[in-house]
Structure formats: structure tokens, C-alpha cells
mmCIF file of N, CA and C in Angstrom:
data_model
loop_
_atom_site.group_PDB
_atom_site.id
_atom_site.type_symbol
_atom_site.label_atom_id
_atom_site.label_comp_id
_atom_site.label_asym_id
_atom_site.label_seq_id
_atom_site.Cartn_x
_atom_site.Cartn_y
_atom_site.Cartn_z
ATOM 1 N N MET Z 20 212.954 62.503 225.385
ATOM 2 C CA MET Z 20 211.486 61.421 226.552
ATOM 3 C C MET Z 20 211.182 60.612 225.144
ATOM 4 N N GLU Z 21 211.220 59.443 225.105
ATOM 5 C CA GLU Z 21 210.693 58.027 224.246
ATOM 6 C C GLU Z 21 209.189 57.535 224.034
ATOM 7 N N TYR Z 22 208.514 57.581 223.207
ATOM 8 C CA TYR Z 22 207.209 57.583 223.105
ATOM 9 C C TYR Z 22 207.156 55.884 222.535
ATOM 10 N N TYR Z 23 206.471 55.172 222.723
ATOM 11 C CA TYR Z 23 206.435 53.659 222.445
ATOM 12 C C TYR Z 23 204.621 53.856 221.425
ATOM 13 N N ALA Z 24 204.625 53.149 220.607
ATOM 14 C CA ALA Z 24 203.509 52.565 219.884
ATOM 15 C C ALA Z 24 202.357 52.374 220.655
ATOM 16 N N TYR Z 25 202.798 51.393 221.967
ATOM 17 C CA TYR Z 25 200.926 51.304 222.568
ATOM 18 C C TYR Z 25 200.889 52.432 223.126
ATOM 19 N N GLU Z 26 201.075 53.386 223.548
ATOM 20 C CA GLU Z 26 200.417 55.182 223.495
ATOM 21 C C GLU Z 26 199.819 55.529 222.958
ATOM 22 N N TYR Z 27 200.249 56.048 221.511
ATOM 23 C CA TYR Z 27 199.994 55.977 220.602
ATOM 24 C C TYR Z 27 198.732 55.306 220.336
ATOM 25 N N VAL Z 28 198.444 54.425 220.311
ATOM 26 C CA VAL Z 28 196.820 53.135 219.891
ATOM 27 C C VAL Z 28 196.000 53.521 221.260
ATOM 28 N N PHE Z 29 196.990 53.862 222.591
ATOM 29 C CA PHE Z 29 195.576 54.166 223.790
ATOM 30 C C PHE Z 29 195.240 55.076 222.817
ATOM 31 N N VAL Z 30 196.116 56.559 222.617
ATOM 32 C CA VAL Z 30 194.944 57.788 223.045
ATOM 33 C C VAL Z 30 194.372 57.458 221.381
ATOM 34 N N ARG Z 31 194.799 57.083 220.644
ATOM 35 C CA ARG Z 31 193.945 57.528 219.380
ATOM 36 C C ARG Z 31 192.745 56.502 219.613
ATOM 37 N N LYS Z 32 192.777 55.260 220.694
ATOM 38 C CA LYS Z 32 191.459 54.548 220.657
ATOM 39 C C LYS Z 32 190.407 55.256 221.995
ATOM 40 N N LEU Z 33 191.197 55.792 222.767
ATOM 41 C CA LEU Z 33 190.181 56.861 223.459
ATOM 42 C C LEU Z 33 189.695 58.074 222.896
ATOM 43 N N LEU Z 34 190.174 58.477 221.870
ATOM 44 C CA LEU Z 34 189.715 59.750 221.132
ATOM 45 C C LEU Z 34 188.610 59.359 220.469
ATOM 46 N N THR Z 35 189.203 57.928 219.727
ATOM 47 C CA THR Z 35 188.092 57.220 218.777
ATOM 48 C C THR Z 35 186.256 57.011 219.382
ATOM 49 N N GLU Z 36 186.858 56.530 220.763
ATOM 50 C CA GLU Z 36 185.736 55.980 221.466
ATOM 51 C C GLU Z 36 185.016 57.000 221.942
ATOM 52 N N SER Z 37 185.441 57.903 222.326
ATOM 53 C CA SER Z 37 185.017 59.112 223.017
ATOM 54 C C SER Z 37 184.186 59.873 221.494
ATOM 55 N N ALA Z 38 184.669 59.889 220.713
ATOM 56 C CA ALA Z 38 183.951 61.091 219.458
ATOM 57 C C ALA Z 38 182.703 59.932 219.084
ATOM 58 N N GLN Z 39 182.460 58.146 219.269
ATOM 59 C CA GLN Z 39 181.461 57.537 219.349
ATOM 60 C C GLN Z 39 180.440 58.325 220.107
ATOM 61 N N GLY Z 40 180.954 58.566 221.318
ATOM 62 C CA GLY Z 40 179.652 58.918 222.294
ATOM 63 C C GLY Z 40 179.563 60.341 222.108
ATOM 64 N N ILE Z 41 180.341 61.327 221.205
ATOM 65 C CA ILE Z 41 179.834 62.730 221.255
ATOM 66 C C ILE Z 41 178.714 62.559 220.186
ATOM 67 N N CYS Z 42 178.742 61.637 219.053
ATOM 68 C CA CYS Z 42 178.091 61.374 217.797
ATOM 69 C C CYS Z 42 176.687 60.897 218.076
ATOM 70 N N LYS Z 43 176.528 60.402 219.644
ATOM 71 C CA LYS Z 43 175.035 60.051 219.737
ATOM 72 C C LYS Z 43 174.433 61.115 220.563
ATOM 73 N N GLY Z 44 173.069 61.273 220.278
ATOM 74 C CA GLY Z 44 172.327 62.489 221.105
ATOM 75 C C GLY Z 44 172.312 63.232 219.972
ATOM 76 N N ARG Z 45 171.166 64.603 220.977
ATOM 77 C CA ARG Z 45 171.015 65.686 220.169
ATOM 78 C C ARG Z 45 171.865 66.951 220.094
ATOM 79 N N ILE Z 46 171.656 68.050 218.944
ATOM 80 C CA ILE Z 46 172.493 68.791 219.022
ATOM 81 C C ILE Z 46 171.844 69.940 220.219
ATOM 82 N N GLY Z 47 172.855 70.542 220.968
ATOM 83 C CA GLY Z 47 172.565 71.415 221.903
ATOM 84 C C GLY Z 47 171.859 70.881 223.166
ATOM 85 N N TYR Z 48 171.867 69.180 223.251
ATOM 86 C CA TYR Z 48 171.304 68.317 224.501
ATOM 87 C C TYR Z 48 171.969 68.133 225.593
ATOM 88 N N LYS Z 49 171.909 68.705 227.192
ATOM 89 C CA LYS Z 49 173.084 68.517 228.628
ATOM 90 C C LYS Z 49 171.795 67.580 229.299
ATOM 91 N N SER Z 50 172.027 66.631 229.314
ATOM 92 C CA SER Z 50 171.373 65.736 229.987
ATOM 93 C C SER Z 50 171.718 66.544 232.079
ATOM 94 N N LYS Z 51 170.595 65.644 232.912
ATOM 95 C CA LYS Z 51 171.243 66.147 234.157
ATOM 96 C C LYS Z 51 172.174 65.986 234.722
ATOM 97 N N ASP Z 52 172.467 64.489 234.445
ATOM 98 C CA ASP Z 52 174.143 64.507 234.717
ATOM 99 C C ASP Z 52 175.196 64.979 234.382
ATOM 100 N N LEU Z 53 175.262 65.430 233.058
ATOM 101 C CA LEU Z 53 176.045 66.142 232.699
ATOM 102 C C LEU Z 53 176.420 67.684 233.248
ATOM 103 N N LYS Z 54 175.439 68.120 233.364
ATOM 104 C CA LYS Z 54 175.337 69.625 234.063
ATOM 105 C C LYS Z 54 175.352 69.361 235.389
ATOM 106 N N SER Z 55 175.187 68.576 236.312
ATOM 107 C CA SER Z 55 175.980 68.224 238.109
ATOM 108 C C SER Z 55 177.178 67.954 237.635
ATOM 109 N N ARG Z 56 177.677 67.282 236.946
ATOM 110 C CA ARG Z 56 178.963 67.148 236.802
ATOM 111 C C ARG Z 56 179.680 68.901 236.375
ATOM 112 N N GLN Z 57 179.619 69.230 235.474
ATOM 113 C CA GLN Z 57 179.888 70.705 235.134
ATOM 114 C C GLN Z 57 180.102 71.766 236.286
ATOM 115 N N GLN Z 58 179.182 71.447 237.639
ATOM 116 C CA GLN Z 58 178.849 72.468 238.340
ATOM 117 C C GLN Z 58 180.585 72.291 239.119
ATOM 118 N N GLY Z 59 180.337 73.618 239.328
ATOM 119 C CA GLY Z 59 182.650 73.716 239.965
ATOM 120 C C GLY Z 59 183.330 74.414 239.353
ATOM 121 N N ASN Z 60 183.049 74.274 237.446
ATOM 122 C CA ASN Z 60 184.031 74.736 237.181
ATOM 123 C C ASN Z 60 183.258 75.839 236.276
ATOM 124 N N SER Z 61 184.361 76.960 236.018
ATOM 125 C CA SER Z 61 184.284 77.463 235.192
ATOM 126 C C SER Z 61 183.821 78.122 233.755
ATOM 127 N N LYS Z 62 183.228 79.569 234.340
ATOM 128 C CA LYS Z 62 181.801 79.399 233.279
ATOM 129 C C LYS Z 62 182.681 79.673 231.243
ATOM 130 N N GLU Z 63 183.704 80.200 231.895
ATOM 131 C CA GLU Z 63 184.598 79.524 230.237
ATOM 132 C C GLU Z 63 185.010 78.532 229.961
ATOM 133 N N VAL Z 64 184.835 77.383 230.878
ATOM 134 C CA VAL Z 64 185.732 76.078 230.827
ATOM 135 C C VAL Z 64 184.208 75.652 230.173
ATOM 136 N N ILE Z 65 183.142 75.603 230.759
ATOM 137 C CA ILE Z 65 181.825 75.214 230.155
ATOM 138 C C ILE Z 65 181.794 75.297 229.107
ATOM 139 N N ASP Z 66 181.630 76.892 228.908
ATOM 140 C CA ASP Z 66 180.944 77.321 227.584
ATOM 141 C C ASP Z 66 181.701 76.700 226.371
ATOM 142 N N TYR Z 67 183.375 76.651 226.411
ATOM 143 C CA TYR Z 67 184.088 76.138 226.022
ATOM 144 C C TYR Z 67 183.593 74.859 225.640
ATOM 145 N N ALA Z 68 183.201 74.090 225.990
ATOM 146 C CA ALA Z 68 183.051 72.616 226.365
ATOM 147 C C ALA Z 68 181.976 72.607 225.287
ATOM 148 N N ASP Z 69 180.925 73.321 225.733
ATOM 149 C CA ASP Z 69 179.304 73.155 225.062
ATOM 150 C C ASP Z 69 179.595 73.626 223.384
ATOM 151 N N HIS Z 70 180.019 74.782 223.069
ATOM 152 C CA HIS Z 70 181.135 75.421 221.929
ATOM 153 C C HIS Z 70 181.181 73.543 220.768
ATOM 154 N N ALA Z 71 181.732 73.486 221.779
ATOM 155 C CA ALA Z 71 182.733 71.822 221.005
ATOM 156 C C ALA Z 71 182.432 71.003 220.737
ATOM 157 N N ASN Z 72 181.408 70.673 221.718
ATOM 158 C CA ASN Z 72 179.916 69.792 221.931
ATOM 159 C C ASN Z 72 178.979 70.013 220.552
ATOM 160 N N GLU Z 73 178.956 70.881 220.565
ATOM 161 C CA GLU Z 73 177.898 71.271 219.340
ATOM 162 C C GLU Z 73 178.734 71.168 217.989
ATOM 163 N N TYR Z 74 179.325 71.983 218.194
ATOM 164 C CA TYR Z 74 180.447 71.990 216.625
ATOM 165 C C TYR Z 74 180.572 70.679 216.087
ATOM 166 N N MET Z 75 180.725 69.954 217.142
ATOM 167 C CA MET Z 75 181.375 68.289 216.768
ATOM 168 C C MET Z 75 180.239 67.566 216.164
ATOM 169 N N ARG Z 76 179.253 67.665 217.288
ATOM 170 C CA ARG Z 76 177.882 67.449 216.454
ATOM 171 C C ARG Z 76 176.999 67.702 215.369
ATOM 172 N N ARG Z 77 177.207 69.077 215.293
ATOM 173 C CA ARG Z 77 176.763 69.597 214.009
ATOM 174 C C ARG Z 77 177.677 69.178 212.842
ATOM 175 N N LYS Z 78 178.674 68.614 212.801
ATOM 176 C CA LYS Z 78 180.141 68.394 212.010
ATOM 177 C C LYS Z 78 179.590 66.858 211.614
ATOM 178 N N TYR Z 79 179.046 66.147 212.718
ATOM 179 C CA TYR Z 79 179.085 64.509 212.404
ATOM 180 C C TYR Z 79 177.719 64.546 211.409
ATOM 181 N N TYR Z 80 176.491 65.106 211.777
ATOM 182 C CA TYR Z 80 175.618 65.014 211.312
ATOM 183 C C TYR Z 80 175.711 65.492 209.921
ATOM 184 N N ARG Z 81 176.331 66.164 210.066
ATOM 185 C CA ARG Z 81 176.292 66.656 208.024
ATOM 186 C C ARG Z 81 177.090 66.214 207.208
ATOM 187 N N LEU Z 82 178.305 65.241 207.684
ATOM 188 C CA LEU Z 82 179.165 64.115 207.075
ATOM 189 C C LEU Z 82 178.087 63.218 207.137
ATOM 190 N N MET Z 83 176.889 62.672 207.654
ATOM 191 C CA MET Z 83 175.896 61.648 207.585
ATOM 192 C C MET Z 83 175.095 62.178 206.279
ATOM 193 N N ARG Z 84 174.929 63.391 206.190
ATOM 194 C CA ARG Z 84 173.475 64.233 205.394
ATOM 195 C C ARG Z 84 174.244 63.397 204.187
ATOM 196 N N LYS Z 85 175.858 64.139 203.741
ATOM 197 C CA LYS Z 85 176.328 63.444 202.681
ATOM 198 C C LYS Z 85 176.955 62.713 201.852
ATOM 199 N N GLY Z 86 176.527 61.698 203.456
ATOM 200 C CA GLY Z 86 176.640 60.737 202.627
ATOM 201 C C GLY Z 86 178.244 59.780 203.011
ATOM 202 N N LYS Z 87 178.985 60.134 203.887
ATOM 203 C CA LYS Z 87 180.077 59.690 204.320
ATOM 204 C C LYS Z 87 179.815 58.714 205.208
ATOM 205 N N LYS Z 88 180.296 57.419 205.226
ATOM 206 C CA LYS Z 88 180.326 56.128 206.002
ATOM 207 C C LYS Z 88 180.497 56.979 207.514
ATOM 208 N N HIS Z 89 180.073 55.661 208.343
ATOM 209 C CA HIS Z 89 180.019 56.035 209.682
ATOM 210 C C HIS Z 89 181.297 56.008 210.037
ATOM 211 N N ASN Z 90 182.324 55.366 209.904
ATOM 212 C CA ASN Z 90 183.619 55.229 210.960
ATOM 213 C C ASN Z 90 184.240 56.444 210.291
ATOM 214 N N ILE Z 91 184.214 56.663 209.216
ATOM 215 C CA ILE Z 91 185.247 57.839 208.764
ATOM 216 C C ILE Z 91 184.404 59.433 209.232
ATOM 217 N N ALA Z 92 182.867 59.433 209.646
ATOM 218 C CA ALA Z 92 182.568 60.182 209.865
ATOM 219 C C ALA Z 92 183.243 60.682 211.646
ATOM 220 N N VAL Z 93 182.791 59.407 212.094
ATOM 221 C CA VAL Z 93 183.355 59.143 213.731
ATOM 222 C C VAL Z 93 185.473 59.930 213.724
ATOM 223 N N SER Z 94 186.159 59.336 212.759
ATOM 224 C CA SER Z 94 186.970 59.729 212.590
ATOM 225 C C SER Z 94 187.365 60.784 212.401
ATOM 226 N N ALA Z 95 186.532 61.542 211.474
ATOM 227 C CA ALA Z 95 187.213 63.287 211.774
ATOM 228 C C ALA Z 95 186.627 64.123 212.885
ATOM 229 N N ILE Z 96 185.493 63.596 213.631
ATOM 230 C CA ILE Z 96 185.115 63.908 215.069
ATOM 231 C C ILE Z 96 186.092 63.768 216.014
ATOM 232 N N ALA Z 97 186.347 62.302 216.188
ATOM 233 C CA ALA Z 97 187.474 62.305 216.806
ATOM 234 C C ALA Z 97 189.098 62.943 216.393
ATOM 235 N N ARG Z 98 189.650 63.340 215.222
ATOM 236 C CA ARG Z 98 190.667 64.628 215.059
ATOM 237 C C ARG Z 98 190.129 65.705 215.584
ATOM 238 N N ASP Z 99 188.931 66.319 215.496
ATOM 239 C CA ASP Z 99 188.294 67.251 215.739
ATOM 240 C C ASP Z 99 188.553 67.440 217.839
ATOM 241 N N LEU Z 100 188.297 66.502 218.056
ATOM 242 C CA LEU Z 100 188.188 66.422 219.958
ATOM 243 C C LEU Z 100 189.211 66.768 220.117
ATOM 244 N N SER Z 101 190.755 65.944 218.929
ATOM 245 C CA SER Z 101 192.088 66.125 219.890
ATOM 246 C C SER Z 101 192.583 67.640 219.621
ATOM 247 N N CYS Z 102 191.960 68.313 218.507
ATOM 248 C CA CYS Z 102 192.054 70.007 218.446
ATOM 249 C C CYS Z 102 191.692 70.297 219.421
ATOM 250 N N PHE Z 103 190.309 70.235 219.798
ATOM 251 C CA PHE Z 103 189.710 70.911 220.928
ATOM 252 C C PHE Z 103 190.415 70.917 222.324
ATOM 253 N N VAL Z 104 190.704 69.280 222.683
ATOM 254 C CA VAL Z 104 191.624 69.671 223.832
ATOM 255 C C VAL Z 104 193.056 69.793 224.329
ATOM 256 N N TRP Z 105 193.523 69.891 223.119
ATOM 257 C CA TRP Z 105 194.590 70.873 222.479
ATOM 258 C C TRP Z 105 194.138 72.351 223.144
ATOM 259 N N GLY Z 106 193.457 72.698 222.336
ATOM 260 C CA GLY Z 106 193.021 74.567 222.514
ATOM 261 C C GLY Z 106 192.499 74.373 223.666
ATOM 262 N N LEU Z 107 192.240 73.802 224.942
ATOM 263 C CA LEU Z 107 191.701 73.804 226.227
ATOM 264 C C LEU Z 107 193.097 73.622 226.864
ATOM 265 N N ILE Z 108 194.004 73.138 226.626
ATOM 266 C CA ILE Z 108 195.205 72.694 227.498
ATOM 267 C C ILE Z 108 195.909 73.871 227.106
ATOM 268 N N PHE Z 109 196.298 74.415 226.125
ATOM 269 C CA PHE Z 109 197.576 75.834 225.689
ATOM 270 C C PHE Z 109 196.461 76.759 225.324
#
């Protein structure tokens, strides 16, 4: 199977934009919209997603407190997001 450079760019952009969304908001907060989207999923998947969300938000705020630049912190969260997605799949 052959991969093209634009596929990697798409995945990297998707992870980065998702990480920017994760970095907004309070730690441990779940909106009504998110709760309604989670209905019907298994408890293990919801617990895994909540753990990942809380972990990544805590890491983002910790990096910002240490004085890291926003883009560097978001890139670190995108990297962690890819690991959590990989863990969910396998």
C-alpha cells in the first residue's frame, strides 16, 4: 500500500485542530451536547474518552503554566491525542 504526502498532511491538520478544541474549556466539564452524543456507547469507551480528555486538558494547562508557547502545547496535545486514538483502536 502506497501512502502520499497529502494524506499525512490531512491527518496532522485534523489532529492539530482537534487538539485546539480540546485545549478550550475546563477540566472535567462535559456539556449537555457531549453527553447526548455519548448516549448509546459502552461505559468503557466513555470512561476512556473522559480519561483522555481530562489528561490532555491537564497537560495543556500544565505546559502553559510552565511558560511553553501555545503552538508547542497544542502540538503536544495532538501527539497525545494520536496515542489515545491508537489505544482505542487496538
